[in-house]
Amino acid sequence: MNRTEREAAVRRLLEQPSPQVPAELYGDAVRRGERMLRRRTAARRAMWLVLCAVAVVLAVWAATARPWVEPPSHTTPPVADW
């Protein structure tokens, strides 16, 4: 099928009258779309909540553990010249 044949086939399809769509199809599509939007919104809010919780936990851990400070030595240096 070359380009002109494809264009002619597309023109024939576009010139035909569009088929009738069942009346209840519109309502079903709207309900499904609303449900998908609600799920996406809930998932997005849950992800932000998890992200904020992780940030708070990391901040609390960093404030209590202070990983940037060198840990104290558990051995004492030898005592000389007593």
Tab-separated table of C-alpha atoms in Angstrom:
chain	number	residue	atom	x	y	z
A	1	MET	CA	0.000	0.000	0.000
A	2	ASN	CA	1.628	3.240	-1.098
A	3	ARG	CA	1.030	6.705	0.257
A	4	THR	CA	-1.753	7.693	-2.145
A	5	GLU	CA	-3.687	4.498	-1.433
A	6	ARG	CA	-3.395	5.077	2.301
A	7	GLU	CA	-4.568	8.666	1.941
A	8	ALA	CA	-7.521	7.538	-0.165
A	9	ALA	CA	-8.432	4.878	2.421
A	10	VAL	CA	-8.298	7.452	5.203
A	11	ARG	CA	-10.452	9.879	3.209
A	12	ARG	CA	-13.053	7.147	2.608
A	13	LEU	CA	-13.133	6.363	6.336
A	14	LEU	CA	-13.516	10.041	7.243
A	15	GLU	CA	-16.301	10.610	4.710
A	16	GLN	CA	-18.435	7.798	6.099
A	17	PRO	CA	-20.986	8.745	8.734
A	18	SER	CA	-19.789	8.065	12.269
A	19	PRO	CA	-21.378	5.067	13.988
A	20	GLN	CA	-23.959	5.585	16.714
A	21	VAL	CA	-22.581	5.408	20.233
A	22	PRO	CA	-24.688	3.819	22.981
A	23	ALA	CA	-26.192	6.383	25.340
A	24	GLU	CA	-24.885	4.751	28.528
A	25	LEU	CA	-21.305	4.764	27.217
A	26	TYR	CA	-20.845	8.458	28.053
A	27	GLY	CA	-21.885	8.000	31.673
A	28	ASP	CA	-19.655	4.970	32.085
A	29	ALA	CA	-16.681	6.864	30.658
A	30	VAL	CA	-17.287	9.834	32.961
A	31	ARG	CA	-17.541	7.610	36.044
A	32	ARG	CA	-14.387	5.717	35.112
A	33	GLY	CA	-12.494	8.946	34.503
A	34	GLU	CA	-13.602	10.439	37.816
A	35	ARG	CA	-12.555	7.263	39.611
A	36	MET	CA	-9.136	7.345	37.940
A	37	LEU	CA	-8.653	10.981	38.931
A	38	ARG	CA	-9.610	10.240	42.542
A	39	ARG	CA	-7.150	7.343	42.679
A	40	ARG	CA	-4.354	9.425	41.199
A	41	THR	CA	-5.046	12.244	43.643
A	42	ALA	CA	-5.082	9.842	46.586
A	43	ALA	CA	-1.847	8.205	45.412
A	44	ARG	CA	-0.179	11.595	44.967
A	45	ARG	CA	-1.246	12.702	48.465
A	46	ALA	CA	-0.027	9.420	49.958
A	47	MET	CA	3.346	9.824	48.259
A	48	TRP	CA	3.714	13.369	49.594
A	49	LEU	CA	2.745	12.158	53.060
A	50	VAL	CA	5.365	9.399	52.924
A	51	LEU	CA	7.978	11.851	51.645
A	52	CYS	CA	7.258	14.308	54.461
A	53	ALA	CA	7.332	11.511	57.056
A	54	VAL	CA	10.708	10.337	55.754
A	55	ALA	CA	12.058	13.897	55.919
A	56	VAL	CA	10.855	14.288	59.521
A	57	VAL	CA	12.316	10.921	60.551
A	58	LEU	CA	15.639	11.789	58.907
A	59	ALA	CA	15.738	15.176	60.655
A	60	VAL	CA	14.964	13.652	64.063
A	61	TRP	CA	17.574	10.925	63.561
A	62	ALA	CA	20.200	13.468	62.509
A	63	ALA	CA	19.407	15.671	65.518
A	64	THR	CA	19.695	12.797	68.009
A	65	ALA	CA	22.497	10.706	66.491
A	66	ARG	CA	24.602	13.630	65.214
A	67	PRO	CA	26.417	11.534	62.587
A	68	TRP	CA	28.765	14.413	61.686
A	69	VAL	CA	30.434	14.364	65.156
A	70	GLU	CA	33.436	12.088	65.709
A	71	PRO	CA	32.548	9.363	68.209
A	72	PRO	CA	34.327	9.514	71.578
A	73	SER	CA	37.315	7.251	72.107
A	74	HIS	CA	36.632	4.175	74.281
A	75	THR	CA	40.279	3.784	75.335
A	76	THR	CA	42.336	6.208	77.379
A	77	PRO	CA	45.837	7.170	76.391
A	78	PRO	CA	48.620	5.614	78.456
A	79	VAL	CA	49.602	7.550	81.561
A	80	ALA	CA	53.337	8.307	81.833
A	81	ASP	CA	55.453	10.147	84.399
A	82	TRP	CA	53.494	9.580	87.546
